[in-house]
mmCIF file of C-alpha atoms in Angstrom:
data_model
loop_
_atom_site.group_PDB
_atom_site.id
_atom_site.type_symbol
_atom_site.label_atom_id
_atom_site.label_comp_id
_atom_site.label_asym_id
_atom_site.label_seq_id
_atom_site.Cartn_x
_atom_site.Cartn_y
_atom_site.Cartn_z
ATOM 1 C CA ALA A 1 -25.865 -56.532 47.493
ATOM 2 C CA ALA A 2 -25.744 -52.987 46.110
ATOM 3 C CA ALA A 3 -24.970 -51.506 49.540
ATOM 4 C CA TRP A 4 -22.194 -54.046 49.986
ATOM 5 C CA ALA A 5 -20.712 -53.268 46.537
ATOM 6 C CA MET A 6 -20.824 -49.520 47.179
ATOM 7 C CA GLY A 7 -19.145 -50.108 50.541
ATOM 8 C CA CYS A 8 -16.336 -52.081 48.931
ATOM 9 C CA ALA A 9 -15.787 -49.295 46.388
ATOM 10 C CA ALA A 10 -15.989 -46.540 49.008
ATOM 11 C CA ARG A 11 -13.438 -48.234 51.265
ATOM 12 C CA HIS A 12 -10.843 -48.233 48.465
ATOM 13 C CA GLY A 13 -10.383 -44.489 48.668
ATOM 14 C CA GLN A 14 -11.328 -41.109 47.362
ATOM 15 C CA GLU A 15 -11.062 -41.973 43.658
ATOM 16 C CA LEU A 16 -14.011 -44.369 44.000
ATOM 17 C CA ALA A 17 -15.888 -42.857 46.943
ATOM 18 C CA ALA A 18 -16.195 -39.336 45.507
ATOM 19 C CA PRO A 19 -18.038 -40.373 42.313
ATOM 20 C CA LEU A 20 -20.384 -42.521 44.394
ATOM 21 C CA ALA A 21 -21.147 -39.599 46.686
ATOM 22 C CA ARG A 22 -21.638 -37.230 43.729
ATOM 23 C CA SER A 23 -24.070 -39.667 42.096
ATOM 24 C CA GLY A 24 -26.422 -39.634 45.098
ATOM 25 C CA ALA A 25 -25.377 -42.815 46.889
ATOM 26 C CA ILE A 26 -25.388 -41.056 50.260
ATOM 27 C CA LYS A 27 -29.046 -40.124 49.913
ATOM 28 C CA VAL A 28 -30.058 -43.665 48.892
ATOM 29 C CA LEU A 29 -28.047 -45.315 51.664
ATOM 30 C CA LEU A 30 -29.399 -42.908 54.266
ATOM 31 C CA ALA A 31 -32.950 -43.657 53.113
ATOM 32 C CA SER A 32 -32.350 -47.389 53.463
ATOM 33 C CA TYR A 33 -30.734 -46.875 56.875
ATOM 34 C CA VAL A 34 -33.725 -45.003 58.323
ATOM 35 C CA ASN A 35 -36.380 -47.163 56.643
ATOM 36 C CA PRO A 36 -38.055 -49.221 59.400
ATOM 37 C CA VAL A 37 -39.046 -51.972 56.951
ATOM 38 C CA VAL A 38 -35.538 -52.978 55.851
ATOM 39 C CA SER A 39 -33.699 -55.878 57.439
ATOM 40 C CA ASP A 40 -31.065 -55.396 60.114
ATOM 41 C CA ALA A 41 -28.425 -56.734 57.720
ATOM 42 C CA LEU A 42 -29.228 -54.041 55.136
ATOM 43 C CA ARG A 43 -29.347 -51.371 57.825
ATOM 44 C CA ASP A 44 -25.919 -52.429 59.132
ATOM 45 C CA ARG A 45 -24.465 -52.583 55.610
ATOM 46 C CA SER A 46 -25.922 -49.154 54.777
ATOM 47 C CA LYS A 47 -24.416 -47.704 57.943
ATOM 48 C CA ALA A 48 -20.978 -49.168 57.194
ATOM 49 C CA THR A 49 -21.098 -47.908 53.610
ATOM 50 C CA LEU A 50 -22.210 -44.438 54.716
ATOM 51 C CA LYS A 51 -19.304 -44.290 57.147
ATOM 52 C CA ALA A 52 -16.859 -45.258 54.364
ATOM 53 C CA LEU A 53 -18.335 -42.682 51.969
ATOM 54 C CA ILE A 54 -18.200 -39.951 54.612
ATOM 55 C CA ARG A 55 -14.613 -40.790 55.470
ATOM 56 C CA ASN A 56 -13.334 -41.144 51.888
ATOM 57 C CA CYS A 57 -15.408 -38.836 49.667
ATOM 58 C CA GLY A 58 -12.740 -36.135 49.914
ATOM 59 C CA ASP A 59 -15.066 -33.178 49.339
ATOM 60 C CA LEU A 60 -16.744 -31.787 52.437
ATOM 61 C CA ALA A 61 -19.417 -30.172 50.251
ATOM 62 C CA LEU A 62 -20.710 -33.657 49.420
ATOM 63 C CA ILE A 63 -21.436 -34.489 53.061
ATOM 64 C CA GLU A 64 -22.332 -30.969 54.211
ATOM 65 C CA PRO A 65 -26.114 -31.527 53.743
ATOM 66 C CA LEU A 66 -25.873 -34.255 56.407
ATOM 67 C CA VAL A 67 -25.159 -31.591 59.047
ATOM 68 C CA SER A 68 -28.765 -31.591 60.181
ATOM 69 C CA ASP A 69 -30.824 -32.642 63.161
ATOM 70 C CA ALA A 70 -32.718 -34.929 60.766
ATOM 71 C CA THR A 71 -29.586 -37.046 60.236
ATOM 72 C CA PRO A 72 -29.482 -40.096 62.515
ATOM 73 C CA PRO A 73 -27.110 -39.461 65.434
ATOM 74 C CA VAL A 74 -24.874 -42.432 64.621
ATOM 75 C CA ILE A 75 -24.256 -41.012 61.111
ATOM 76 C CA LEU A 76 -24.102 -37.381 62.257
ATOM 77 C CA ARG A 77 -21.250 -38.304 64.592
ATOM 78 C CA HIS A 78 -19.089 -39.355 61.633
ATOM 79 C CA VAL A 79 -20.055 -36.304 59.574
ATOM 80 C CA LEU A 80 -19.098 -33.953 62.401
ATOM 81 C CA GLY A 81 -15.868 -35.893 62.891
ATOM 82 C CA GLU A 82 -14.875 -35.306 59.266
ATOM 83 C CA PHE A 83 -15.660 -31.609 59.470
ATOM 84 C CA GLY A 84 -13.876 -31.264 62.793
ATOM 85 C CA GLU A 85 -10.797 -32.888 61.338
ATOM 86 C CA LYS A 86 -10.644 -31.120 57.961
ATOM 87 C CA LEU A 87 -12.079 -27.620 58.426
ATOM 88 C CA ALA A 88 -9.153 -26.278 60.435
ATOM 89 C CA ALA A 89 -6.720 -26.697 57.536
ATOM 90 C CA ASP A 90 -8.931 -25.583 54.624
ATOM 91 C CA VAL A 91 -9.933 -21.920 54.355
ATOM 92 C CA GLY A 92 -12.061 -22.578 51.254
ATOM 93 C CA ALA A 93 -13.980 -25.297 53.068
ATOM 94 C CA LYS A 94 -14.621 -22.933 55.987
ATOM 95 C CA ARG A 95 -15.977 -20.289 53.631
ATOM 96 C CA SER A 96 -18.151 -22.846 51.870
ATOM 97 C CA PHE A 97 -19.419 -24.237 55.184
ATOM 98 C CA VAL A 98 -20.649 -20.799 56.214
ATOM 99 C CA THR A 99 -22.046 -19.645 52.858
ATOM 100 C CA SER A 100 -23.890 -22.907 52.182
ATOM 101 C CA GLY A 101 -25.638 -22.777 55.553
ATOM 102 C CA GLY A 102 -23.663 -25.560 57.204
ATOM 103 C CA LEU A 103 -22.644 -23.473 60.201
ATOM 104 C CA MET A 104 -26.235 -22.347 60.716
ATOM 105 C CA ARG A 105 -27.464 -25.963 60.533
ATOM 106 C CA LEU A 106 -24.748 -27.008 62.998
ATOM 107 C CA GLN A 107 -26.071 -24.450 65.471
ATOM 108 C CA GLY A 108 -29.551 -25.895 64.865
ATOM 109 C CA VAL A 109 -28.208 -29.360 65.689
ATOM 110 C CA LEU A 110 -26.677 -28.045 68.911
ATOM 111 C CA LYS A 111 -29.968 -26.332 69.828
ATOM 112 C CA ALA A 112 -31.899 -29.549 69.128
ATOM 113 C CA HIS A 113 -29.441 -31.468 71.314
ATOM 114 C CA GLU A 114 -29.888 -29.032 74.195
ATOM 115 C CA ARG A 115 -33.669 -29.000 73.728
ATOM 116 C CA GLY A 116 -33.749 -32.813 73.851
ATOM 117 C CA LEU A 117 -31.760 -32.860 77.073
ATOM 118 C CA GLU A 118 -34.004 -30.186 78.620
ATOM 119 C CA ASP A 119 -37.153 -32.084 77.602
ATOM 120 C CA ALA A 120 -35.765 -35.287 79.107
ATOM 121 C CA ALA A 121 -34.910 -33.523 82.352
ATOM 122 C CA LYS A 122 -38.398 -31.994 82.480
ATOM 123 C CA ALA A 123 -40.000 -35.400 81.857
ATOM 124 C CA ILE A 124 -38.012 -36.900 84.742
ATOM 125 C CA GLU A 125 -38.991 -34.019 87.005
ATOM 126 C CA ASP A 126 -42.663 -34.373 86.025
ATOM 127 C CA ALA A 127 -42.535 -38.125 86.706
ATOM 128 C CA LYS A 128 -41.128 -37.450 90.172
ATOM 129 C CA LYS A 129 -43.911 -34.972 90.913
ATOM 130 C CA THR A 130 -46.687 -37.315 89.783
ATOM 131 C CA GLY A 131 -45.106 -40.457 91.211
ATOM 132 C CA ASP A 132 -44.999 -42.152 87.808
ATOM 133 C CA ALA A 133 -42.147 -44.319 86.664
ATOM 134 C CA PRO A 134 -39.343 -42.218 85.208
ATOM 135 C CA PRO A 135 -38.962 -42.272 81.420
ATOM 136 C CA PRO A 136 -36.030 -44.139 79.894
ATOM 137 C CA PRO A 137 -32.775 -42.172 79.890
ATOM 138 C CA HIS A 138 -32.345 -39.764 76.983
ATOM 139 C CA GLU A 139 -28.816 -39.164 75.746
ATOM 140 C CA GLY A 140 -29.613 -36.309 73.380
ATOM 141 C CA LEU A 141 -28.916 -35.992 69.699
ATOM 142 C CA LEU A 142 -25.135 -35.935 70.082
ATOM 143 C CA ASP A 143 -22.891 -38.257 72.025
ATOM 144 C CA GLY A 144 -19.720 -37.038 73.713
ATOM 145 C CA ARG A 145 -17.519 -37.400 70.643
ATOM 146 C CA ALA A 146 -19.996 -35.644 68.332
ATOM 147 C CA LEU A 147 -20.421 -32.809 70.824
ATOM 148 C CA LYS A 148 -16.636 -32.426 71.026
ATOM 149 C CA ASP A 149 -16.419 -32.355 67.221
ATOM 150 C CA ALA A 150 -19.219 -29.768 67.005
ATOM 151 C CA LYS A 151 -17.363 -27.547 69.461
ATOM 152 C CA SER A 152 -14.170 -28.085 67.473
ATOM 153 C CA ILE A 153 -15.960 -26.974 64.302
ATOM 154 C CA ASN A 154 -17.287 -23.882 66.075
ATOM 155 C CA SER A 155 -13.773 -23.043 67.293
ATOM 156 C CA ASN A 156 -12.699 -22.587 63.655
ATOM 157 C CA PHE A 157 -14.877 -19.485 63.400
ATOM 158 C CA PRO A 158 -14.914 -16.195 65.304
ATOM 159 C CA PRO A 159 -17.248 -16.298 68.330
ATOM 160 C CA GLU A 160 -19.317 -13.440 66.889
ATOM 161 C CA VAL A 161 -20.076 -15.470 63.765
ATOM 162 C CA VAL A 162 -21.010 -18.566 65.768
ATOM 163 C CA SER A 163 -23.279 -16.624 68.111
ATOM 164 C CA TYR A 164 -24.914 -14.871 65.142
ATOM 165 C CA TYR A 165 -25.940 -18.232 63.684
ATOM 166 C CA LEU A 166 -26.807 -19.630 67.100
ATOM 167 C CA TYR A 167 -29.452 -16.980 67.703
ATOM 168 C CA CYS A 168 -30.881 -16.454 64.223
#
């Protein structure tokens, strides 16, 4: 019931979503979303509420900690979408994204995505060599839309800055 109530408040707009996000609702909802013991109904409600909070919180600094390879891909996609949409127009948000470590964590997410794809390709190749059944397909950490948004975020910064954080 609490996840549902927070979702209703978050969907109304920034004036209600921002205080919820500042009070730690994102962390609680994310914990309930990833908890394997919770029911599917609570997981779905938590996901919907997280999406509403991400979309309506208004302050990118509130969702910036979610730019991480530990964030579930279905939530990360929405976080990257918000950053991709809003960073281009806000110089202060760009500065904050870099100084708070968001750009560095984004590069870590992209590395984890590439590493996951490479590991999946290697597992398929190994299965072919041994004659075992191939493993189930692995889509990586980011889907097509999230990857596009990550590239859009990177395009807001000079290539030298992006490559610095990519290789550090």
